mmCIF file of C-alpha atoms and ligand atoms in Angstrom:
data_model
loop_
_atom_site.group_PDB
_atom_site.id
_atom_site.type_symbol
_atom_site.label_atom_id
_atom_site.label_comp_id
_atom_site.label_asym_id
_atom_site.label_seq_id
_atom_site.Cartn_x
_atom_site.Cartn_y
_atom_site.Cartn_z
ATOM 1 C CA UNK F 1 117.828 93.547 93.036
ATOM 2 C CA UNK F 2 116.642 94.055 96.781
ATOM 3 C CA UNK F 3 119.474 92.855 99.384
ATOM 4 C CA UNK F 4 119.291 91.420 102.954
ATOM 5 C CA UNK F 5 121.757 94.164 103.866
ATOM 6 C CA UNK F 6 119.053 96.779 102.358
ATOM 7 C CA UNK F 7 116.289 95.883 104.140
ATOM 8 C CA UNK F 8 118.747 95.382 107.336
ATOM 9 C CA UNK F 9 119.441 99.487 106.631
ATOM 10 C CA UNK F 10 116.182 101.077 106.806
ATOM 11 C CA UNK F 11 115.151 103.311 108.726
ATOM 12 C CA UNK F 12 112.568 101.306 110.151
ATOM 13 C CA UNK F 13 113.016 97.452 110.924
ATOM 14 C CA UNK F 14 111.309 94.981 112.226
ATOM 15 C CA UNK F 15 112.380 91.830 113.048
ATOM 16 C CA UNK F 16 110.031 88.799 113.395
ATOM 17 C CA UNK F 17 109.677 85.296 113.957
ATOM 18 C CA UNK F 18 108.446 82.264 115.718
ATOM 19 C CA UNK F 19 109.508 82.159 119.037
ATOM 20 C CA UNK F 20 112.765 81.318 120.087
ATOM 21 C CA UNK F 21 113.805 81.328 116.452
ATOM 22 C CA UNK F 22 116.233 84.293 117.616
ATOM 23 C CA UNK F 23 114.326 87.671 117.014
ATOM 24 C CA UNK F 24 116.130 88.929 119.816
ATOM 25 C CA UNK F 25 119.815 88.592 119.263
ATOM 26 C CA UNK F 26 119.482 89.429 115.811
ATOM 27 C CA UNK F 27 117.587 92.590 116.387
ATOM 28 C CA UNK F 28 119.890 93.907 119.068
ATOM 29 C CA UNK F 29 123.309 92.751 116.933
ATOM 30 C CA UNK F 30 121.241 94.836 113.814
ATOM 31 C CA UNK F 31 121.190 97.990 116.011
ATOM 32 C CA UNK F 32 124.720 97.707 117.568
ATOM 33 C CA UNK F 33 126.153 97.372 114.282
ATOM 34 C CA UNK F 34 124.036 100.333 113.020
ATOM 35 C CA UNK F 35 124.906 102.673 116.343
ATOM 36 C CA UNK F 36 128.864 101.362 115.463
ATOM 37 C CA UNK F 37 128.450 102.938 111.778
ATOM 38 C CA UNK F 38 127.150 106.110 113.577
ATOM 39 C CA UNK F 39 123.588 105.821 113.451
ATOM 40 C CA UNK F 40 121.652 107.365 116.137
ATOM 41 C CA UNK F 41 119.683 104.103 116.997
ATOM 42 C CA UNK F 42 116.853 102.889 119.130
ATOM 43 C CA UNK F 43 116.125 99.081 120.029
ATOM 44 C CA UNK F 44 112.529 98.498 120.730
ATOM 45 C CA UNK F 45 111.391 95.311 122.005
ATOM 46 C CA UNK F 46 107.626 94.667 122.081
ATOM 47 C CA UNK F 47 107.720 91.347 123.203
ATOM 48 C CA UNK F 48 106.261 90.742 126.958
ATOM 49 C CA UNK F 49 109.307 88.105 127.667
ATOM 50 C CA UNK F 50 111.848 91.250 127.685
ATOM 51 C CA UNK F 51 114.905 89.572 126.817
ATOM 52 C CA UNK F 52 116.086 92.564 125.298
ATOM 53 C CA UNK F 53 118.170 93.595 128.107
ATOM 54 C CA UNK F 54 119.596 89.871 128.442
ATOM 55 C CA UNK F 55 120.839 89.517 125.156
ATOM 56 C CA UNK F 56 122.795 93.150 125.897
ATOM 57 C CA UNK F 57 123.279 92.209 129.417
ATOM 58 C CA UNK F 58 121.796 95.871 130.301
ATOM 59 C CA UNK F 59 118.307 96.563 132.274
ATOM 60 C CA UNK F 60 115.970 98.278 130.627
ATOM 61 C CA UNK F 61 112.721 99.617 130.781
ATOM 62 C CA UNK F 62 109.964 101.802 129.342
ATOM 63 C CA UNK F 63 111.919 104.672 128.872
ATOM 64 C CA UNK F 64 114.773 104.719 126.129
ATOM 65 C CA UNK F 65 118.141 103.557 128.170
ATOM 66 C CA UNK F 66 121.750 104.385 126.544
ATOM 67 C CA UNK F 67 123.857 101.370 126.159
ATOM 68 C CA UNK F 68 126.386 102.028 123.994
ATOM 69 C CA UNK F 69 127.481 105.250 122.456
ATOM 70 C CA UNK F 70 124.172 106.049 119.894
ATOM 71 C CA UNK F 71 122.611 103.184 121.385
ATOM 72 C CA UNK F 72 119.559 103.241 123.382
ATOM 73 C CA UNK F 73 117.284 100.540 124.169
ATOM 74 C CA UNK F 74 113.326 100.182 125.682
ATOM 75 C CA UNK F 75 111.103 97.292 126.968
ATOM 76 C CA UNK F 76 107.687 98.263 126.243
ATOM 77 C CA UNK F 77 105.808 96.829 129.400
ATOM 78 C CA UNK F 78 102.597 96.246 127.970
ATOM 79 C CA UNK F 79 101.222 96.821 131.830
ATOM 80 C CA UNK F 80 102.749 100.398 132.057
ATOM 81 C CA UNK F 81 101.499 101.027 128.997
ATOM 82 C CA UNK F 82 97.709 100.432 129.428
ATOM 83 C CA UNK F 83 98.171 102.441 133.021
ATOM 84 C CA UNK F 84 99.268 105.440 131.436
ATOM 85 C CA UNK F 85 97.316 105.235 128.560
ATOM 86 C CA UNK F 86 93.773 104.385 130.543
ATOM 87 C CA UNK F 87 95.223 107.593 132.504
ATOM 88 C CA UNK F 88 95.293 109.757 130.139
ATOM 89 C CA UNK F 89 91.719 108.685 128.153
ATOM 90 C CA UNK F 90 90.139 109.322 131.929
ATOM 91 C CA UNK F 91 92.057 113.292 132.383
ATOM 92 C CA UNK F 92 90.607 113.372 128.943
ATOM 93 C CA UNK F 93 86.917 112.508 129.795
ATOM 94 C CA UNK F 94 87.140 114.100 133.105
ATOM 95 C CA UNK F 95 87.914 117.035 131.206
ATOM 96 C CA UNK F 96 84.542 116.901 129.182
ATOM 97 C CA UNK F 97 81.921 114.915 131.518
ATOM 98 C CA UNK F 98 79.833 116.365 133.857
ATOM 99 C CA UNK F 99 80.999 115.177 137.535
ATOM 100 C CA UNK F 100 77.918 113.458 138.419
ATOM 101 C CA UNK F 101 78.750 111.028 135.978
ATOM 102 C CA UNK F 102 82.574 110.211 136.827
ATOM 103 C CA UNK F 103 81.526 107.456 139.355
ATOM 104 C CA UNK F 104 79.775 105.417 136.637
ATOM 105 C CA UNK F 105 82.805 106.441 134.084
ATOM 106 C CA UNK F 106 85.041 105.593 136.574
ATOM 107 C CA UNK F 107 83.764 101.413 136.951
ATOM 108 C CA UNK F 108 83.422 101.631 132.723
ATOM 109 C CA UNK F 109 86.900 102.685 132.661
ATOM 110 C CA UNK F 110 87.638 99.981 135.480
ATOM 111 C CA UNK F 111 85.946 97.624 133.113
ATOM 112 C CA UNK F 112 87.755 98.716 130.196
ATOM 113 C CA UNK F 113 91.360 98.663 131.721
ATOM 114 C CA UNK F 114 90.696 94.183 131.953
ATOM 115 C CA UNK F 115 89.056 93.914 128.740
ATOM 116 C CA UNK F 116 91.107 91.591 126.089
ATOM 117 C CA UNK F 117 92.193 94.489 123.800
ATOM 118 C CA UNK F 118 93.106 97.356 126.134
ATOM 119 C CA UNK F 119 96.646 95.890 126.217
ATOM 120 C CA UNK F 120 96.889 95.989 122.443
ATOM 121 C CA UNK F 121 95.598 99.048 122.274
ATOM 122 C CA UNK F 122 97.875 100.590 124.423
ATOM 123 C CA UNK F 123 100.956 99.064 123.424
ATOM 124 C CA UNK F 124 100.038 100.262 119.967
ATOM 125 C CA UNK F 125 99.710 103.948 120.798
ATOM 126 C CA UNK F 126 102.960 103.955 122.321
ATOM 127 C CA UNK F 127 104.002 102.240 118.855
ATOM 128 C CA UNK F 128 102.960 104.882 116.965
ATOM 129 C CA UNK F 129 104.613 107.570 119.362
ATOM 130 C CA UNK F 130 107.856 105.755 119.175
ATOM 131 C CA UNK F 131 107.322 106.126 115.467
ATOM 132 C CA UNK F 132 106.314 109.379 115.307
ATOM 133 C CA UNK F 133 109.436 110.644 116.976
ATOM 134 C CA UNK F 134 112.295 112.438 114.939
ATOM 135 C CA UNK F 135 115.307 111.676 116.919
ATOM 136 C CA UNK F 136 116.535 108.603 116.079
ATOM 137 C CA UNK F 137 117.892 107.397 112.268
ATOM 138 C CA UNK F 138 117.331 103.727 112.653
ATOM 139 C CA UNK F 139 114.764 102.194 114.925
ATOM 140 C CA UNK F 140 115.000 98.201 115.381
ATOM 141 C CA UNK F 141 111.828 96.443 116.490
ATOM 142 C CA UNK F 142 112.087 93.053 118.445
ATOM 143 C CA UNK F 143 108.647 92.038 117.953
ATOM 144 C CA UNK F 144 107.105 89.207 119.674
ATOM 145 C CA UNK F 145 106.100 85.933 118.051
ATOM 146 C CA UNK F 146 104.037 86.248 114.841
ATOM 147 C CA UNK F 147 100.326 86.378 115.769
ATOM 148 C CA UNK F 148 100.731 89.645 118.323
ATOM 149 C CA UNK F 149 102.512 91.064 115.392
ATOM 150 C CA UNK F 150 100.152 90.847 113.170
ATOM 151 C CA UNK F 151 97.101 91.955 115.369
ATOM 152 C CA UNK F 152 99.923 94.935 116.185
ATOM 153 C CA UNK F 153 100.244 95.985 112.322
ATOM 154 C CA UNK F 154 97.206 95.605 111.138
ATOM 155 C CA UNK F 155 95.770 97.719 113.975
ATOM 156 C CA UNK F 156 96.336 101.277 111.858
ATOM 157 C CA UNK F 157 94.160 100.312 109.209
ATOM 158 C CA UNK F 158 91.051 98.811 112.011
ATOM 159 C CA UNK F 159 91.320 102.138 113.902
ATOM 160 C CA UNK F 160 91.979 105.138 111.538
ATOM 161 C CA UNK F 161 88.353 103.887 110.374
ATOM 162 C CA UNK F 162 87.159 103.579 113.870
ATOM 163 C CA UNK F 163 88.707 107.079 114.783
ATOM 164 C CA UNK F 164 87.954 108.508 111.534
ATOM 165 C CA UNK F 165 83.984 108.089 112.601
ATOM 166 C CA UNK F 166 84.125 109.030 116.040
ATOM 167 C CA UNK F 167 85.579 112.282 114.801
ATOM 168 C CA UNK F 168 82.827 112.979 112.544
ATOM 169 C CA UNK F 169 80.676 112.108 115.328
ATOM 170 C CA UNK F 170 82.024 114.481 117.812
ATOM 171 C CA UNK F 171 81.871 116.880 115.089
ATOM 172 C CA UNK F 172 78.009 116.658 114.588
ATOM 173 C CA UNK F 173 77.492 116.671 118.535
ATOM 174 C CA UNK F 174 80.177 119.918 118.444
ATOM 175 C CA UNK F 175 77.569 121.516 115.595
ATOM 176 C CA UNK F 176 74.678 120.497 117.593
ATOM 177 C CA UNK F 177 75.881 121.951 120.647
ATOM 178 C CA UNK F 178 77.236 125.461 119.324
ATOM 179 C CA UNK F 179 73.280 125.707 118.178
ATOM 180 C CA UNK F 180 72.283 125.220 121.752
ATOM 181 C CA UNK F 181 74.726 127.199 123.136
ATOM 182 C CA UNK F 182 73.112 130.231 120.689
ATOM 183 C CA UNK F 183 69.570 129.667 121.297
ATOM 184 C CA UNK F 184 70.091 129.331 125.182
ATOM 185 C CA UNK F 185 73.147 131.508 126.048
ATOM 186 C CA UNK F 186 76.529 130.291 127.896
ATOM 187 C CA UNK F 187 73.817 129.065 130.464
ATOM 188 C CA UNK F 188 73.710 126.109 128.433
ATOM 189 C CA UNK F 189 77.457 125.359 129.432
ATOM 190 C CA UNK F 190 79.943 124.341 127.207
ATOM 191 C CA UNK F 191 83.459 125.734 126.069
ATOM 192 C CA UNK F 192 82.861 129.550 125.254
ATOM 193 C CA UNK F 193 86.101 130.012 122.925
ATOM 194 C CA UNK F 194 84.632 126.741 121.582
ATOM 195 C CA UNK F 195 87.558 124.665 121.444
ATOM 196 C CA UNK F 196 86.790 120.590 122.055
ATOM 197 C CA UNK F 197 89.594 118.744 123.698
ATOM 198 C CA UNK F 198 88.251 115.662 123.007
ATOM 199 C CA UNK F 199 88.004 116.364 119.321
ATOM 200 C CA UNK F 200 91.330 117.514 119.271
ATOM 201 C CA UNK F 201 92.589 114.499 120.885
ATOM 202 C CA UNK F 202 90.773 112.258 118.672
ATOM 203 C CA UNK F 203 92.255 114.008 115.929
ATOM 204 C CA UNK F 204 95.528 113.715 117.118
ATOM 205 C CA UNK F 205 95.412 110.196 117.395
ATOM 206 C CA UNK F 206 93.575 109.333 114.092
ATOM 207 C CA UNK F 207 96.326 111.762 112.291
ATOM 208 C CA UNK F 208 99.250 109.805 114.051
ATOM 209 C CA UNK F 209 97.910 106.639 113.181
ATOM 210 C CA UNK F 210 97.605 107.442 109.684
ATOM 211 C CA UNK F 211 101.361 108.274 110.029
ATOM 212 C CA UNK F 212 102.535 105.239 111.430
ATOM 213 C CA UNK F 213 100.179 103.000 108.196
ATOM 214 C CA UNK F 214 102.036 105.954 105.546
ATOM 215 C CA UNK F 215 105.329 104.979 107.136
ATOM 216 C CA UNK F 216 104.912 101.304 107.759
ATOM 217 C CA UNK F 217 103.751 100.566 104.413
ATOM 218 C CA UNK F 218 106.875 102.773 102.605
ATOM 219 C CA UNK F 219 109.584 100.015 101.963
ATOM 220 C CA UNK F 220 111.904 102.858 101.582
ATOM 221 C CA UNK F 221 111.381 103.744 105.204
ATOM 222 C CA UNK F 222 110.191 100.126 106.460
ATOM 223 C CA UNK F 223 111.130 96.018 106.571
ATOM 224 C CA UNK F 224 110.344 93.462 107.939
ATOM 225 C CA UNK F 225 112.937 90.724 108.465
ATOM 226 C CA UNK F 226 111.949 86.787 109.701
ATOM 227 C CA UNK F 227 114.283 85.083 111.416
ATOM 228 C CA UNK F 228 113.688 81.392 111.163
ATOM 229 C CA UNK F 229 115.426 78.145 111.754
ATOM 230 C CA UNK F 230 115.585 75.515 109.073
ATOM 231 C CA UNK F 231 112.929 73.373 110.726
ATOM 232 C CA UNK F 232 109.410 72.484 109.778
ATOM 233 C CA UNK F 233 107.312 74.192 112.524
ATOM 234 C CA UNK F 234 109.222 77.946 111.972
ATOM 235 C CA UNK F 235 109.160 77.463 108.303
ATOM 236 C CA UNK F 236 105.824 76.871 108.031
ATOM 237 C CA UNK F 237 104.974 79.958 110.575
ATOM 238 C CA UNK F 238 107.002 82.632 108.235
ATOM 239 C CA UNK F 239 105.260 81.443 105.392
ATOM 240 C CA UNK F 240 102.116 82.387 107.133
ATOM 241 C CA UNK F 241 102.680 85.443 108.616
ATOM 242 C CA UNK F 242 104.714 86.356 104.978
ATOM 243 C CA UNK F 243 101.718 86.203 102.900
ATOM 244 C CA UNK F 244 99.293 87.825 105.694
ATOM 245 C CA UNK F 245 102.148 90.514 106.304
ATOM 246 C CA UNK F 246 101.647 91.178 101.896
ATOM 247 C CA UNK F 247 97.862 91.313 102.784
ATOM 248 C CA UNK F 248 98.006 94.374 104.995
ATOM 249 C CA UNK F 249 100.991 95.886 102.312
ATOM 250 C CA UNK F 250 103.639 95.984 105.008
ATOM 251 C CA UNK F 251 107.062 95.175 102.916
ATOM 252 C CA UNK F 252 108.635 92.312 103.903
ATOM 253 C CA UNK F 253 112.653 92.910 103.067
ATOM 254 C CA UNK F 254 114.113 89.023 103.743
ATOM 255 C CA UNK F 255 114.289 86.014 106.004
ATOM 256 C CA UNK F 256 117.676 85.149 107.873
ATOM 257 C CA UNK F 257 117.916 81.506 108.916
ATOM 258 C CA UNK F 258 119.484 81.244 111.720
ATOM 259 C CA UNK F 259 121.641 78.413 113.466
ATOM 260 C CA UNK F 260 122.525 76.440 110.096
ATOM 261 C CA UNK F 261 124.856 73.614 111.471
ATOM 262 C CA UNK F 262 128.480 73.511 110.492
ATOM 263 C CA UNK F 263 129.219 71.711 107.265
ATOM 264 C CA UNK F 264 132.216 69.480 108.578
ATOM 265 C CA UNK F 265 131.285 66.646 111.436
ATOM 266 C CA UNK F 266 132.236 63.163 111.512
ATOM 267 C CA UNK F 267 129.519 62.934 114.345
ATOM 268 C CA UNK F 268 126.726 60.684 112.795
ATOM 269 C CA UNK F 269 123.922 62.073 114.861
ATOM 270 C CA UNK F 270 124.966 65.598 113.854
ATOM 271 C CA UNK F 271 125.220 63.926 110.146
ATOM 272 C CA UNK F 272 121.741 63.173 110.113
ATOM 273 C CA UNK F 273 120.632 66.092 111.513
ATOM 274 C CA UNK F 274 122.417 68.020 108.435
ATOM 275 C CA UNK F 275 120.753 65.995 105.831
ATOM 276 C CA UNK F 276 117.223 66.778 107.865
ATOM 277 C CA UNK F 277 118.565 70.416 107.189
ATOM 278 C CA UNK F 278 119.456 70.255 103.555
ATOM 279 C CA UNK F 279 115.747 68.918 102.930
ATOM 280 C CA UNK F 280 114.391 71.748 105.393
ATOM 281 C CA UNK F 281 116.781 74.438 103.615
ATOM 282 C CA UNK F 282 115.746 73.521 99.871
ATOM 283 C CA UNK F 283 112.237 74.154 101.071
ATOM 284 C CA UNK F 284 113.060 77.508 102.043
ATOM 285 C CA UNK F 285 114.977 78.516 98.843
ATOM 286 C CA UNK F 286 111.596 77.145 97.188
ATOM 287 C CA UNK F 287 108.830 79.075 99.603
ATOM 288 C CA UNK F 288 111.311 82.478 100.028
ATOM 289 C CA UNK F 289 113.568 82.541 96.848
ATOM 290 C CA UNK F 290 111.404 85.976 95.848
ATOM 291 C CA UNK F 291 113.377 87.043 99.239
ATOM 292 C CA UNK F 292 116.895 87.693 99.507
ATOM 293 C CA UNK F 293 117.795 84.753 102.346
ATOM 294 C CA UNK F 294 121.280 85.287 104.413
ATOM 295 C CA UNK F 295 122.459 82.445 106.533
ATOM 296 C CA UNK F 296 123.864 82.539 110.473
ATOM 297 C CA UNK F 297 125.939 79.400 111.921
ATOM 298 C CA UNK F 298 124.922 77.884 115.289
ATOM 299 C CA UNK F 299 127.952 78.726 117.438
ATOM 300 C CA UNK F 300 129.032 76.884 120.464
ATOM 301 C CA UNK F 301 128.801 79.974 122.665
ATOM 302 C CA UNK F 302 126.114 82.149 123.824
ATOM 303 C CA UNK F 303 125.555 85.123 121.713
ATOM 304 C CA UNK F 304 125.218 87.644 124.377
ATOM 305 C CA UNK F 305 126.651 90.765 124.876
ATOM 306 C CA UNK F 306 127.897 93.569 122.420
ATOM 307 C CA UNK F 307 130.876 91.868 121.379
ATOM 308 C CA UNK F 308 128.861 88.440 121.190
ATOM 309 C CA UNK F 309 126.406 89.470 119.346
ATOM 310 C CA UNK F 310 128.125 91.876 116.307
ATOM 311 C CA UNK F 311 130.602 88.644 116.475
ATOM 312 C CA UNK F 312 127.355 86.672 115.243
ATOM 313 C CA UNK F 313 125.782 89.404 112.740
ATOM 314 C CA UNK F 314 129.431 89.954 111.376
ATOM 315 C CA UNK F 315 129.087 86.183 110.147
ATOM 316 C CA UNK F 316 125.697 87.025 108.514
ATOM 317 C CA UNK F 317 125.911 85.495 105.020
ATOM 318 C CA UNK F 318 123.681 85.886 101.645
ATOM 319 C CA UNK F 319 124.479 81.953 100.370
ATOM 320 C CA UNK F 320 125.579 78.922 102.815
ATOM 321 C CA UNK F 321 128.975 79.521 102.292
ATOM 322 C CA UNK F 322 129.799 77.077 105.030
ATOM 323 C CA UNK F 323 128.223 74.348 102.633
ATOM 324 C CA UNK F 324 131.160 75.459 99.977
HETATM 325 N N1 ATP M 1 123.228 81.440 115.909
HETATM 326 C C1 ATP M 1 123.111 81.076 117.191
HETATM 327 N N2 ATP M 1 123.964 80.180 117.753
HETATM 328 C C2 ATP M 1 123.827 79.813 119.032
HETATM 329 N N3 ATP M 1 122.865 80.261 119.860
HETATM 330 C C3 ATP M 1 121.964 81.140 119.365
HETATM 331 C C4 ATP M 1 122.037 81.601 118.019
HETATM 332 N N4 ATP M 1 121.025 82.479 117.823
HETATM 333 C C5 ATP M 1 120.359 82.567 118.986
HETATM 334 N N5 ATP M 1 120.912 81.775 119.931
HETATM 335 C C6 ATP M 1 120.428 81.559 121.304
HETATM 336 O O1 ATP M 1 119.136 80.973 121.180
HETATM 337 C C7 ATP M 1 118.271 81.458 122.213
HETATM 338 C C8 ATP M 1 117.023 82.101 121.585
HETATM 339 O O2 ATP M 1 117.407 83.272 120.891
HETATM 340 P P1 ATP M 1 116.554 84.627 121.027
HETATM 341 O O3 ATP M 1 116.258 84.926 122.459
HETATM 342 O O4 ATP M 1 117.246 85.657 120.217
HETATM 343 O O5 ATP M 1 115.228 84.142 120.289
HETATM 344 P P2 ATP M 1 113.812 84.928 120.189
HETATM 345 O O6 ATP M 1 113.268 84.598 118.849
HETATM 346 O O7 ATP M 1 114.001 86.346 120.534
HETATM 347 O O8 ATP M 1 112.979 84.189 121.325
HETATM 348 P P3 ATP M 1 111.571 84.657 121.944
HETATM 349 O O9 ATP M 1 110.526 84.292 120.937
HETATM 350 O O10 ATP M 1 111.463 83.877 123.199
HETATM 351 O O11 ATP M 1 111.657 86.153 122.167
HETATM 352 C C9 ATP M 1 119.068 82.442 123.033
HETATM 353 O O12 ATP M 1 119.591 81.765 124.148
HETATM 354 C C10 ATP M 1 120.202 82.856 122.081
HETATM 355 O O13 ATP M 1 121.357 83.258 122.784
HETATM 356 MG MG1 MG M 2 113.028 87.545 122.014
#
């Protein structure tokens, strides 16, 4: 039988939600418990709002930060991002063009760099680097609210295809141009030893991505958590993103509802709200029972900061046990 705690423990975790549901402090009190057992950990927060470094009271930025001992945390700035990546795909072409035609690359690439999905793209090849790399044993994902998410994951499948025929392109044009290069001599130009940095890059890429779909589709190495609050709007949002999540394979490992009101009150207007609760709650035992569901209590204090927030994911529950 699959626990919360399980899917809280793998290696790779993502937590999701709607927004404001609390993806934030429950991702960053995940990895502070994990770098407390002695897991080398890394907190990644995708989400453009960067409250990351709020909820730990720490700024952070692109580049992995230390914040507690085996704990380091990153904002991935999807601006930074699509600089450095649009940097490196022009070194790349500049590398292979023929300098009459950088002007005109250069206003495509201009072009590019404001077109809807350079963002996403570039934010997702850092994804799959941060992936790709060996030296951490947990990495915890704040992800931004659902539909980014989704557009995010699904992106490995859309462009190992994509990549998958541009390489096979550039290896015809490669074929074609090594027959040139023997009926007219180096004249002809080209790369003598006959290496092809763009195919190599290309390559690269479409190998990497098909790493990060192996790896996000292995529920031994991957889950994704929900956090949602037991309230109409949220509930119906995880459902959504649930079943499109099973679409795409990724392994969804539990929902955690979070801010479940305390059982005892003799305040009427916090009675009523409980009973709106009980309704909302039975709904989610019915739509995520396949799940394993824990429970977190609104407190009356912030949850921010280390000892804040392990306070909070130390009260983590699989039943309402409040309720009892
Ligand atoms: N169990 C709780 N009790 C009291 N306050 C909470 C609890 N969980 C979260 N909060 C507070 O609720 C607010 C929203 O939480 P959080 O920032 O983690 O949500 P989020 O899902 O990451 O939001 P966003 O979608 O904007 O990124 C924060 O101020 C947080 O401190
Ligand atoms: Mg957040």
């Amino acid at each position: 039988m699959p626990t919360l705690a399980g899917a809280l423990g793998r290696p790779i975790l993502l937590v999701g939600g709607k927004g404001g549901v609390g993806k934030t402090t429950v991702a960053a009190g995940v990895a502070l418990e994990a770098a407390a057992a002695g897991r080398r950990t890394l907190l990644v927060s995708t989400d453009p709002a960067h409250s990351a470094g709020d909820a730990l009271g720490v700024s952070l930025g692109p580049r992995p930060t230390q914040v507690e001992d085996r704990l380091w945390a990153l904002e991935l700035d999807p601006e930074s991002e699509t600089d450095r990546y649009m940097d490196e795909v022009r070194s790349r072409i500049e590398e292979a063009a023929p300098p009459r035609l950088m002007n005109e690359i250069e206003s495509q690439l201009e072009a590019a760099r404001g077109s809807p999905g350079a963002e996403e793209a570039a934010v997702f090849d850092r994804f799959t680097r941060i992936l790709d790399a060996a030296e951490y044993d947990r990495i915890v994902f704040d992800t931004a609210p659902s539909g980014h998410t989704l557009r995010l994951l699904s992106l490995p499948e859309a462009m190992t295809g994509w990549l998958d025929s541009l390489v096979s392109r550039r290896r015809k044009l490669g074929a074609l141009g090594k027959m040139w290069r023997n009926v007219a001599g180096e004249a002809a130009g080209g790369d003598a030893q006959g290496g092809d940095a763009v195919l190599e890059a290309l390559e690269e890429r479409r190998d990497r991505f098909k790493r990060s779909r192996s790896i996000l589709v292995d529920p031994q190495q991957t889950s994704f958590v929900f956090v949602t609050l037991a309230e109409r709007l949220p509930i119906l949002e995880t459902h959504r993103i649930m079943t499109a999540l099973a679409a795409h394979a990724i392994p969804v490992g539990g929902v955690i509802v979070n801010q479940v009101l305390p059982a005892e009150t003799s305040d009427p207007f916090l009675r009523r709200r409980r009973e709106m609760e009980a309704l909302h709650l039975a709904d989610i035992r019915n739509r995520f029972g396949d799940w394993p569901i824990g429970y977190l209590p609104l407190v009356d204090d912030d949850p921010v900061g280390a000892a804040g927030l392990t306070g909070l994911l130390g009260r983590l529950r699989p039943a309402q046990l409040e309720e009892a």
